[in-house]
XYZ file of N, CA, C and O in Angstrom:
632
model
N 1.420 -16.330 0.101
C 2.397 -15.788 0.476
C 2.820 -16.928 1.950
O 2.068 -17.135 2.718
N 4.194 -18.013 1.552
C 4.866 -18.636 2.761
C 4.773 -17.966 3.688
O 5.289 -16.913 4.083
N 5.118 -18.626 4.924
C 5.466 -18.355 6.210
C 7.113 -18.102 6.126
O 7.833 -19.022 5.501
N 7.613 -16.753 6.247
C 8.994 -16.705 6.335
C 9.666 -17.580 7.158
O 9.204 -17.911 8.251
N 10.998 -17.914 6.812
C 11.753 -18.583 7.550
C 13.175 -17.898 8.146
O 13.436 -16.857 7.427
N 13.540 -18.280 9.510
C 14.606 -17.578 9.863
C 15.853 -18.509 9.382
O 16.844 -18.117 9.848
N 15.550 -19.680 8.837
C 16.948 -20.547 8.545
C 17.708 -19.767 7.346
O 17.053 -19.214 6.419
N 19.012 -19.955 7.176
C 19.623 -19.512 5.818
C 19.317 -20.445 4.450
O 18.732 -21.782 4.817
N 19.554 -19.849 3.460
C 19.372 -20.567 2.276
C 20.302 -21.932 2.228
O 21.748 -21.707 2.840
N 19.692 -23.351 1.900
C 20.352 -24.457 1.805
C 20.545 -24.748 0.511
O 19.915 -24.285 -0.456
N 21.298 -25.810 0.372
C 21.683 -26.200 -0.990
C 20.790 -27.223 -1.524
O 20.400 -27.812 -0.449
N 20.328 -27.273 -2.614
C 19.642 -28.679 -2.787
C 20.114 -29.926 -2.482
O 21.268 -29.885 -2.904
N 19.128 -30.735 -2.186
C 19.711 -32.094 -1.739
C 18.682 -33.122 -2.600
O 17.375 -33.060 -2.655
N 19.122 -34.162 -2.840
C 18.384 -35.557 -3.142
C 17.482 -35.984 -1.941
O 18.233 -36.262 -1.024
N 16.606 -36.586 -2.400
C 15.862 -37.259 -1.255
C 16.740 -38.778 -0.891
O 17.378 -39.205 -1.911
N 16.480 -39.242 0.352
C 17.601 -40.546 0.349
C 16.869 -41.490 -0.315
O 15.577 -41.812 -0.610
N 17.972 -42.331 -0.732
C 17.719 -43.847 -1.391
C 18.006 -44.614 -1.022
O 19.076 -44.846 -0.075
N 17.351 -45.996 -1.233
C 17.748 -47.022 -0.415
C 18.594 -48.436 -1.410
O 17.363 -48.953 -1.900
N 19.397 -47.996 -1.985
C 19.727 -49.071 -2.703
C 19.123 -49.141 -4.093
O 18.718 -48.004 -4.576
N 19.670 -49.784 -4.791
C 19.338 -50.289 -6.280
C 17.506 -50.639 -6.099
O 16.634 -50.599 -7.271
N 17.008 -51.227 -4.921
C 15.673 -51.399 -4.994
C 14.633 -50.334 -4.580
O 13.450 -50.689 -4.606
N 15.346 -49.171 -4.819
C 14.229 -47.780 -4.484
C 13.288 -47.955 -5.230
O 13.139 -48.164 -6.572
N 11.955 -47.371 -4.832
C 10.677 -47.302 -5.567
C 10.495 -46.213 -6.205
O 9.818 -45.919 -7.222
N 11.676 -45.041 -5.549
C 11.317 -43.822 -6.574
C 12.640 -43.263 -6.893
O 13.754 -42.956 -6.238
N 12.832 -43.469 -8.211
C 14.153 -43.468 -8.915
C 14.290 -41.877 -9.155
O 13.461 -41.173 -8.931
N 15.875 -41.439 -9.119
C 15.722 -40.029 -9.233
C 15.363 -39.303 -10.588
O 14.795 -38.203 -10.622
N 14.830 -40.506 -11.559
C 14.493 -39.653 -12.729
C 12.804 -39.430 -12.125
O 12.400 -38.090 -12.801
N 12.227 -40.222 -11.855
C 11.113 -40.336 -10.949
C 10.598 -39.076 -10.318
O 9.783 -38.068 -10.325
N 11.556 -38.928 -9.421
C 11.819 -37.647 -8.476
C 11.555 -36.006 -9.572
O 10.894 -35.292 -9.076
N 12.522 -36.227 -10.435
C 12.492 -34.973 -11.154
C 11.498 -34.863 -11.813
O 10.851 -33.631 -11.995
N 10.583 -35.897 -12.331
C 9.184 -35.801 -13.107
C 8.280 -34.890 -12.125
O 7.454 -34.239 -12.566
N 8.488 -35.688 -11.118
C 7.347 -34.942 -10.210
C 7.688 -33.386 -9.424
O 7.093 -32.653 -9.549
N 8.794 -33.243 -9.667
C 9.108 -31.948 -9.077
C 9.032 -31.223 -10.579
O 8.306 -29.916 -10.138
N 9.079 -31.654 -11.538
C 8.666 -30.946 -12.404
C 7.077 -30.557 -12.632
O 6.660 -29.711 -13.055
N 6.471 -31.729 -12.350
C 4.762 -31.467 -12.179
C 4.529 -30.495 -11.399
O 3.761 -29.859 -11.483
N 5.119 -30.781 -10.024
C 4.586 -29.782 -9.340
C 5.042 -28.042 -9.768
O 4.033 -27.456 -9.611
N 6.325 -28.183 -10.251
C 6.438 -26.816 -10.387
C 5.433 -26.221 -11.600
O 5.377 -24.873 -11.657
N 5.368 -26.902 -12.430
C 4.650 -26.705 -13.660
C 3.040 -26.037 -12.710
O 2.474 -25.034 -13.317
N 2.549 -26.959 -12.030
C 1.736 -26.636 -11.392
C 1.258 -25.624 -10.157
O 0.468 -25.026 -9.969
N 2.393 -25.165 -9.539
C 2.457 -24.413 -8.560
C 2.064 -22.921 -8.959
O 2.617 -22.289 -9.887
N 1.773 -22.392 -7.850
C 1.451 -20.952 -7.841
C 1.915 -20.083 -6.800
O 1.845 -18.793 -6.744
N 3.336 -20.721 -6.625
C 4.435 -19.997 -5.775
C 5.149 -19.242 -6.367
O 5.258 -19.472 -7.797
N 5.866 -18.190 -6.076
C 6.931 -17.484 -6.904
C 8.405 -18.008 -6.819
O 9.156 -17.505 -7.232
N 8.296 -19.450 -6.130
C 9.794 -19.770 -5.895
C 10.025 -20.482 -7.276
O 9.034 -20.828 -8.282
N 11.192 -20.317 -7.799
C 11.675 -20.803 -9.182
C 12.676 -22.096 -9.278
O 13.058 -22.943 -10.365
N 12.808 -22.523 -7.722
C 13.645 -23.887 -7.536
C 12.754 -24.966 -6.779
O 12.222 -24.615 -5.845
N 12.650 -26.372 -7.332
C 11.691 -27.271 -6.838
C 12.576 -28.366 -6.359
O 12.885 -28.913 -7.746
N 12.976 -28.431 -5.481
C 13.378 -29.579 -5.241
C 12.916 -30.427 -4.325
O 12.059 -30.470 -3.645
N 12.926 -31.821 -5.203
C 11.984 -32.826 -4.379
C 12.073 -33.113 -2.882
O 11.234 -33.434 -2.589
N 13.441 -33.213 -2.636
C 13.282 -33.441 -1.341
C 12.617 -32.600 -0.321
O 12.535 -32.955 0.701
N 12.199 -31.366 -0.903
C 11.313 -30.398 -0.132
C 9.953 -30.434 -0.433
O 9.480 -30.077 0.055
N 9.821 -31.089 -1.799
C 8.236 -31.086 -1.723
C 8.108 -32.628 -2.020
O 6.652 -32.695 -2.528
N 8.547 -33.578 -1.440
C 8.037 -35.011 -1.622
C 6.658 -35.433 -0.923
O 5.892 -35.873 -2.007
N 6.557 -34.627 -0.105
C 5.281 -34.664 0.315
C 3.676 -34.504 -0.543
O 2.987 -34.866 -1.403
N 4.131 -32.932 -0.665
C 3.457 -32.246 -1.872
C 3.272 -33.086 -3.415
O 1.987 -33.358 -3.980
N 4.289 -33.316 -3.506
C 4.414 -34.238 -4.918
C 3.308 -35.626 -4.806
O 2.525 -35.706 -5.648
N 3.413 -36.022 -3.575
C 2.250 -37.416 -3.504
C 1.290 -37.483 -3.619
O 0.119 -37.858 -3.853
N 0.742 -35.990 -2.639
C -0.465 -35.757 -2.267
C -1.191 -34.801 -3.439
O -2.685 -34.988 -3.673
N -0.396 -34.731 -4.187
C -1.422 -34.062 -5.820
C -1.012 -34.680 -6.786
O -1.248 -33.969 -7.963
N -0.811 -35.884 -6.641
C -1.167 -36.525 -7.800
C -2.267 -36.968 -8.332
O -2.546 -37.194 -9.933
N -3.368 -36.951 -7.641
C -4.683 -36.998 -7.890
C -5.326 -35.384 -7.735
O -5.782 -35.798 -6.618
N -4.923 -34.544 -8.684
C -5.833 -33.131 -8.022
C -7.055 -33.033 -7.641
O -7.510 -32.155 -6.812
N -7.778 -33.819 -8.357
C -9.635 -33.992 -8.056
C -9.537 -34.339 -6.450
O -10.130 -33.937 -5.770
N -9.149 -35.159 -6.085
C -8.934 -35.774 -4.990
C -8.264 -34.807 -4.092
O -8.883 -34.341 -2.782
N -7.469 -34.349 -4.166
C -6.561 -33.457 -3.583
C -7.602 -32.104 -3.491
O -7.700 -31.196 -2.203
N -8.173 -31.674 -4.352
C -9.090 -30.304 -4.363
C -9.884 -30.767 -3.110
O -10.574 -29.985 -2.214
N -10.767 -32.116 -3.241
C -11.983 -32.646 -2.274
C -11.314 -32.428 -0.578
O -11.700 -32.214 -0.052
N -10.291 -32.746 -0.493
C -9.845 -32.974 0.537
C -9.229 -31.572 1.008
O -9.810 -31.637 2.460
N -8.782 -30.661 0.622
C -8.514 -29.487 0.824
C -9.369 -28.741 1.360
O -9.721 -28.288 2.369
N -10.834 -28.724 0.145
C -12.039 -28.210 0.940
C -12.678 -28.552 1.828
O -13.432 -27.923 2.765
N -12.778 -30.014 2.040
C -13.045 -30.594 3.305
C -12.605 -30.265 4.726
O -13.278 -29.969 5.825
N -11.293 -30.336 4.499
C -10.646 -30.051 5.822
C -10.310 -28.267 6.290
O -10.373 -27.938 7.131
N -10.771 -27.456 5.117
C -10.675 -26.059 5.262
C -11.947 -25.438 5.509
O -11.966 -24.401 6.218
N -12.909 -26.154 5.163
C -14.167 -25.764 5.181
C -14.258 -23.932 4.900
O -14.014 -23.763 3.428
N -14.612 -23.141 5.515
C -14.813 -21.907 4.940
C -13.524 -21.138 4.889
O -13.427 -20.317 4.105
N -12.156 -21.745 5.218
C -11.245 -21.065 4.594
C -10.457 -21.160 3.564
O -9.569 -20.743 3.429
N -11.193 -22.331 2.602
C -10.881 -22.547 1.185
C -11.847 -21.575 0.452
O -11.218 -21.306 -0.610
N -12.117 -20.483 1.067
C -12.651 -19.380 0.240
C -11.535 -18.512 -0.674
O -10.489 -18.771 -0.111
N -11.979 -17.808 -1.302
C -11.246 -16.483 -2.226
C -10.887 -15.427 -1.850
O -11.658 -15.217 -0.940
N -9.867 -14.874 -2.215
C -9.689 -13.759 -1.671
C -8.727 -12.904 -0.765
O -8.409 -14.050 0.024
N -8.537 -11.811 -0.490
C -7.200 -11.327 0.304
C -7.580 -12.281 2.045
O -6.583 -12.501 2.303
N -8.912 -11.805 2.321
C -8.871 -12.339 4.033
C -8.824 -13.581 3.648
O -8.031 -14.304 4.872
N -9.095 -14.501 3.250
C -8.856 -15.843 3.370
C -7.615 -16.427 3.393
O -7.187 -17.239 4.080
N -7.124 -15.940 2.396
C -5.346 -16.003 2.150
C -4.704 -15.433 3.312
O -3.736 -16.489 3.791
N -5.292 -14.221 4.055
C -4.602 -14.027 5.180
C -4.902 -14.797 6.423
O -3.801 -15.474 7.118
N -5.782 -15.286 6.138
C -5.862 -16.152 7.653
C -5.128 -17.896 7.461
O -4.753 -18.444 8.385
N -5.425 -18.035 6.255
C -4.477 -19.490 5.725
C -3.270 -19.494 5.971
O -2.460 -20.125 6.975
N -2.522 -18.307 5.618
C -1.311 -18.052 5.698
C -0.787 -17.606 7.409
O 0.460 -18.054 7.866
N -1.621 -17.225 7.820
C -1.437 -16.973 9.299
C -1.547 -18.567 10.175
O -0.469 -18.620 11.010
N -2.325 -19.143 9.557
C -2.836 -20.628 10.483
C -1.818 -21.428 9.944
O -1.215 -22.100 10.825
N -1.100 -21.528 9.049
C 0.051 -22.044 8.575
C 1.496 -22.205 9.268
O 1.856 -22.708 9.645
N 1.917 -20.734 9.194
C 2.771 -19.961 9.965
C 2.611 -20.366 11.561
O 3.554 -20.969 12.112
N 1.301 -20.349 11.926
C 1.257 -20.776 13.373
C 1.618 -22.050 13.747
O 2.511 -22.448 14.737
N 0.862 -22.998 12.682
C 1.439 -24.384 12.820
C 2.749 -24.761 12.833
O 3.040 -25.386 13.622
N 2.946 -24.292 11.788
C 4.608 -24.540 11.129
C 5.531 -24.145 12.595
O 6.716 -24.301 12.468
N 5.013 -23.098 13.343
C 6.281 -22.508 14.220
C 5.484 -23.240 15.840
O 5.868 -22.676 17.158
N 4.657 -24.136 15.742
C 4.579 -24.904 16.851
C 3.623 -24.215 17.734
O 3.922 -24.119 19.122
N 2.602 -23.528 16.932
C 1.704 -22.370 17.735
C 2.353 -21.823 18.564
O 1.611 -21.528 19.724
N 3.048 -21.154 18.125
C 3.604 -19.781 18.846
C 3.286 -18.645 18.468
O 3.724 -18.257 16.943
N 2.637 -18.176 19.211
C 1.534 -16.959 19.077
C 2.936 -15.674 18.457
O 3.166 -14.714 17.545
N 3.788 -15.554 19.660
C 4.978 -14.522 19.278
C 5.964 -14.790 18.017
O 6.389 -13.950 17.490
N 6.393 -16.221 17.948
C 6.976 -16.216 16.972
C 5.983 -16.289 15.568
O 6.546 -15.364 14.525
N 5.009 -16.140 15.367
C 4.292 -16.098 14.486
C 4.070 -14.445 14.119
O 4.104 -14.328 12.797
N 3.782 -13.751 15.408
C 3.540 -12.568 14.934
C 5.115 -11.823 14.624
O 4.955 -10.818 13.575
N 6.243 -12.347 15.106
C 7.322 -11.779 14.529
C 7.656 -12.084 13.017
O 7.973 -11.300 11.952
N 7.332 -13.064 12.602
C 7.623 -13.884 11.135
C 6.784 -13.199 10.269
O 7.235 -12.720 8.983
N 5.443 -12.729 10.708
C 4.405 -12.160 9.684
C 4.652 -10.355 10.000
O 3.772 -9.929 9.428
N 4.771 -10.170 10.991
C 5.605 -8.535 11.283
C 3.909 -7.672 11.511
O 3.495 -6.987 11.167
N 3.580 -8.559 12.652
C 1.960 -8.050 12.732
C 1.982 -8.598 14.396
O 2.869 -9.092 15.120
N 1.237 -7.950 14.963
C 0.610 -7.959 16.863
C 0.655 -9.218 17.137
O -0.239 -10.001 16.414
N 0.850 -9.772 18.256
C 0.604 -11.071 18.868
C -0.956 -11.156 18.535
O -1.638 -12.308 18.444
N -1.544 -10.190 19.295
C -3.016 -10.276 19.366
C -3.882 -10.412 17.952
O -4.776 -10.861 17.942
N -3.403 -9.716 16.738
C -3.615 -9.973 15.494
C -3.388 -11.421 15.266
O -4.522 -11.789 14.680
N -2.609 -12.030 15.862
C -2.331 -13.507 15.420
C -3.315 -14.064 16.100
O -4.229 -15.018 15.557
N -3.631 -13.755 17.401
C -5.089 -14.703 17.868
C -6.182 -14.427 17.421
O -6.603 -15.526 17.416
N -6.427 -13.311 17.276
C -7.823 -13.116 16.439
C -7.701 -13.707 15.311
O -8.693 -14.531 14.657
N -6.904 -13.956 14.497
C -6.783 -14.881 12.726
C -6.803 -15.909 13.284
O -7.946 -16.750 12.770
N -6.362 -16.682 14.170
C -6.523 -18.109 14.464
C -7.919 -18.150 15.001
O -8.601 -19.291 14.387
N -8.380 -17.519 16.137
C -9.543 -17.537 16.057
C -10.755 -17.446 15.405
O -11.425 -18.406 15.061
N -10.368 -16.597 14.290
C -11.330 -16.571 12.981
C -11.273 -17.487 12.187
O -12.130 -18.078 11.716
N -10.002 -17.976 12.287
C -9.704 -19.531 11.005
C -10.460 -20.675 11.720
O -11.485 -21.210 10.912
N -10.712 -21.019 12.915
C -11.539 -21.618 13.455
C -12.920 -21.475 13.329
O -13.677 -22.508 12.781
N -13.210 -20.231 13.394
C -14.679 -20.064 13.121
C -15.465 -20.223 11.522
O -16.207 -21.178 11.617
N -14.424 -19.925 10.869
C -14.431 -20.484 9.432
C -14.103 -21.756 8.842
O -15.521 -22.297 8.422
N -13.422 -22.443 9.720
C -13.383 -23.876 9.436
C -14.415 -24.915 9.979
O -14.728 -25.883 9.504
N -14.992 -24.139 10.798
C -15.803 -24.944 11.684
C -15.956 -25.521 12.966
O -16.267 -26.332 13.269
N -14.413 -25.949 13.017
C -13.914 -26.743 14.328
C -12.199 -26.395 14.698
O -11.917 -25.489 14.145
N -12.096 -26.600 15.682
C -10.563 -26.109 16.361
C -9.689 -26.786 15.487
O -9.820 -27.970 14.911
N -8.352 -25.946 15.729
C -7.423 -26.498 14.968
C -6.627 -27.764 15.411
O -6.186 -28.675 14.640
N -7.252 -27.990 16.505
C -6.404 -29.506 17.106
C -7.503 -30.734 16.613
O -6.852 -31.602 16.930
N -8.532 -30.262 15.873
C -9.435 -31.354 15.198
C -8.769 -31.605 13.854
O -8.275 -31.013 13.452
N -8.155 -32.511 13.918
C -7.867 -33.522 12.640
C -6.508 -32.147 12.125
O -6.311 -31.713 10.959
N -5.339 -32.085 13.101
C -4.439 -31.272 13.223
C -3.941 -31.586 11.806
O -3.177 -30.752 10.919
N -3.224 -32.917 11.593
C -2.199 -33.008 10.366
C -2.980 -32.810 9.552
O -2.320 -32.369 8.243
N -4.114 -33.333 9.058
C -4.885 -33.139 8.129
C -4.947 -31.821 7.614
O -4.671 -31.263 6.662
N -5.289 -30.738 8.732
C -5.246 -29.324 8.599
C -3.991 -29.166 7.916
O -3.806 -27.922 6.436
N -2.882 -29.347 8.659
C -1.566 -28.832 7.890
C -1.635 -29.234 6.834
O -0.648 -28.133 5.519
N -1.846 -30.570 6.159
C -1.655 -30.822 4.779
C -2.487 -29.915 3.885
O -1.604 -29.655 2.549
N -3.356 -29.501 4.305
C -4.353 -28.988 3.461
C -3.775 -27.625 3.022
O -3.713 -26.756 2.211
N -3.561 -26.634 4.270
C -2.767 -25.523 4.154
C -1.663 -25.958 3.251
O -1.092 -24.792 2.412
N -0.877 -26.819 3.404
C 0.414 -26.758 2.590
C 0.004 -26.965 1.110
O 0.606 -26.392 0.245
N -1.247 -27.804 0.864
C -1.492 -27.732 -0.777
C -2.177 -26.440 -1.108
O -1.859 -26.148 -2.288
N -3.071 -25.816 -0.168
C -3.530 -24.651 -0.584
C -2.386 -23.691 -1.118
O -2.576 -22.457 -1.862
N -1.452 -23.548 0.042
C -0.136 -22.563 -0.186
C 0.379 -22.956 -1.678
O 0.778 -21.886 -2.238
N 0.702 -24.041 -2.250
C 1.152 -24.384 -3.363
C 0.724 -24.520 -4.745
O 0.825 -24.007 -5.514
N -0.715 -24.407 -4.515
C -1.391 -24.682 -5.414
C -2.601 -23.766 -5.705
O -3.429 -23.684 -6.322
N -2.873 -22.891 -4.753
C -3.572 -22.176 -4.757
C -5.320 -22.209 -5.440
O -5.808 -23.455 -4.587
N -5.747 -22.023 -6.178
C -6.839 -22.243 -6.879
C -7.144 -23.474 -7.569
O -7.978 -23.761 -7.558
N -5.943 -24.193 -7.748
C -6.220 -25.391 -8.107
C -6.748 -26.361 -7.342
O -7.280 -27.459 -7.822
N -6.662 -26.280 -6.122
C -7.116 -26.851 -5.228
C -8.253 -26.083 -4.083
O -8.904 -26.769 -3.279
N -8.431 -24.984 -4.078
C -8.998 -24.086 -3.657
C -10.673 -24.179 -4.280
O -11.734 -23.644 -3.484
N -10.256 -23.658 -5.444
C -11.738 -23.522 -6.240
C -12.516 -25.443 -6.725
O -11.850 -26.035 -6.531
N -13.916 -24.978 -6.774
C -14.368 -26.322 -6.620
C -14.126 -26.839 -8.136
O -13.746 -28.423 -8.015
N -13.743 -25.889 -9.334
C -13.241 -26.536 -10.560
C -12.365 -25.782 -11.262
O -12.547 -24.734 -11.595
N -10.952 -26.188 -11.082
C -9.720 -25.292 -11.554
C -9.218 -26.061 -12.660
O -9.214 -27.516 -12.769
N -8.612 -25.497 -13.950
C -7.734 -26.381 -14.620
C -6.410 -25.586 -14.442
O -6.261 -24.520 -14.155
N -5.372 -26.659 -14.865
C -4.001 -26.470 -14.699
C -3.526 -25.056 -15.677
O -4.512 -25.184 -16.741
N -2.478 -24.415 -15.475
C -2.286 -23.483 -15.999
C -1.479 -24.045 -17.529
O -1.428 -24.676 -17.458
């Protein structure tokens, strides 16, 4: 379950292009969006390339993405509801610029619950969240989008 947002729903937009020499054609973008949509484990029904361009790039080689996610998340890469809840909380916390209050509001839990979950997530990961923070956020985004495809040691697309 992704971190809820407070922004209104927006129209799908195309990723910016730079003239005729663009390396990424609209057709290629559409194919990447279809690939991500086919593999995605989310409940989303609309896959807009402009919103998932980074996920599309990083999931081109799922085996490498899987190794990356498992290495960055450590014990957070586990299956089951407790690990999923910790990953969701941690991703929401990082997405809200590490605001305990905003995260608590968005997830409808107490501020102390968020603080406990962040602490537990750091314990399971084996290092503080400030260590390789960008890598952690990318791994959490991949885990949110692809779930068992990148969290399990050997997964096959559905």
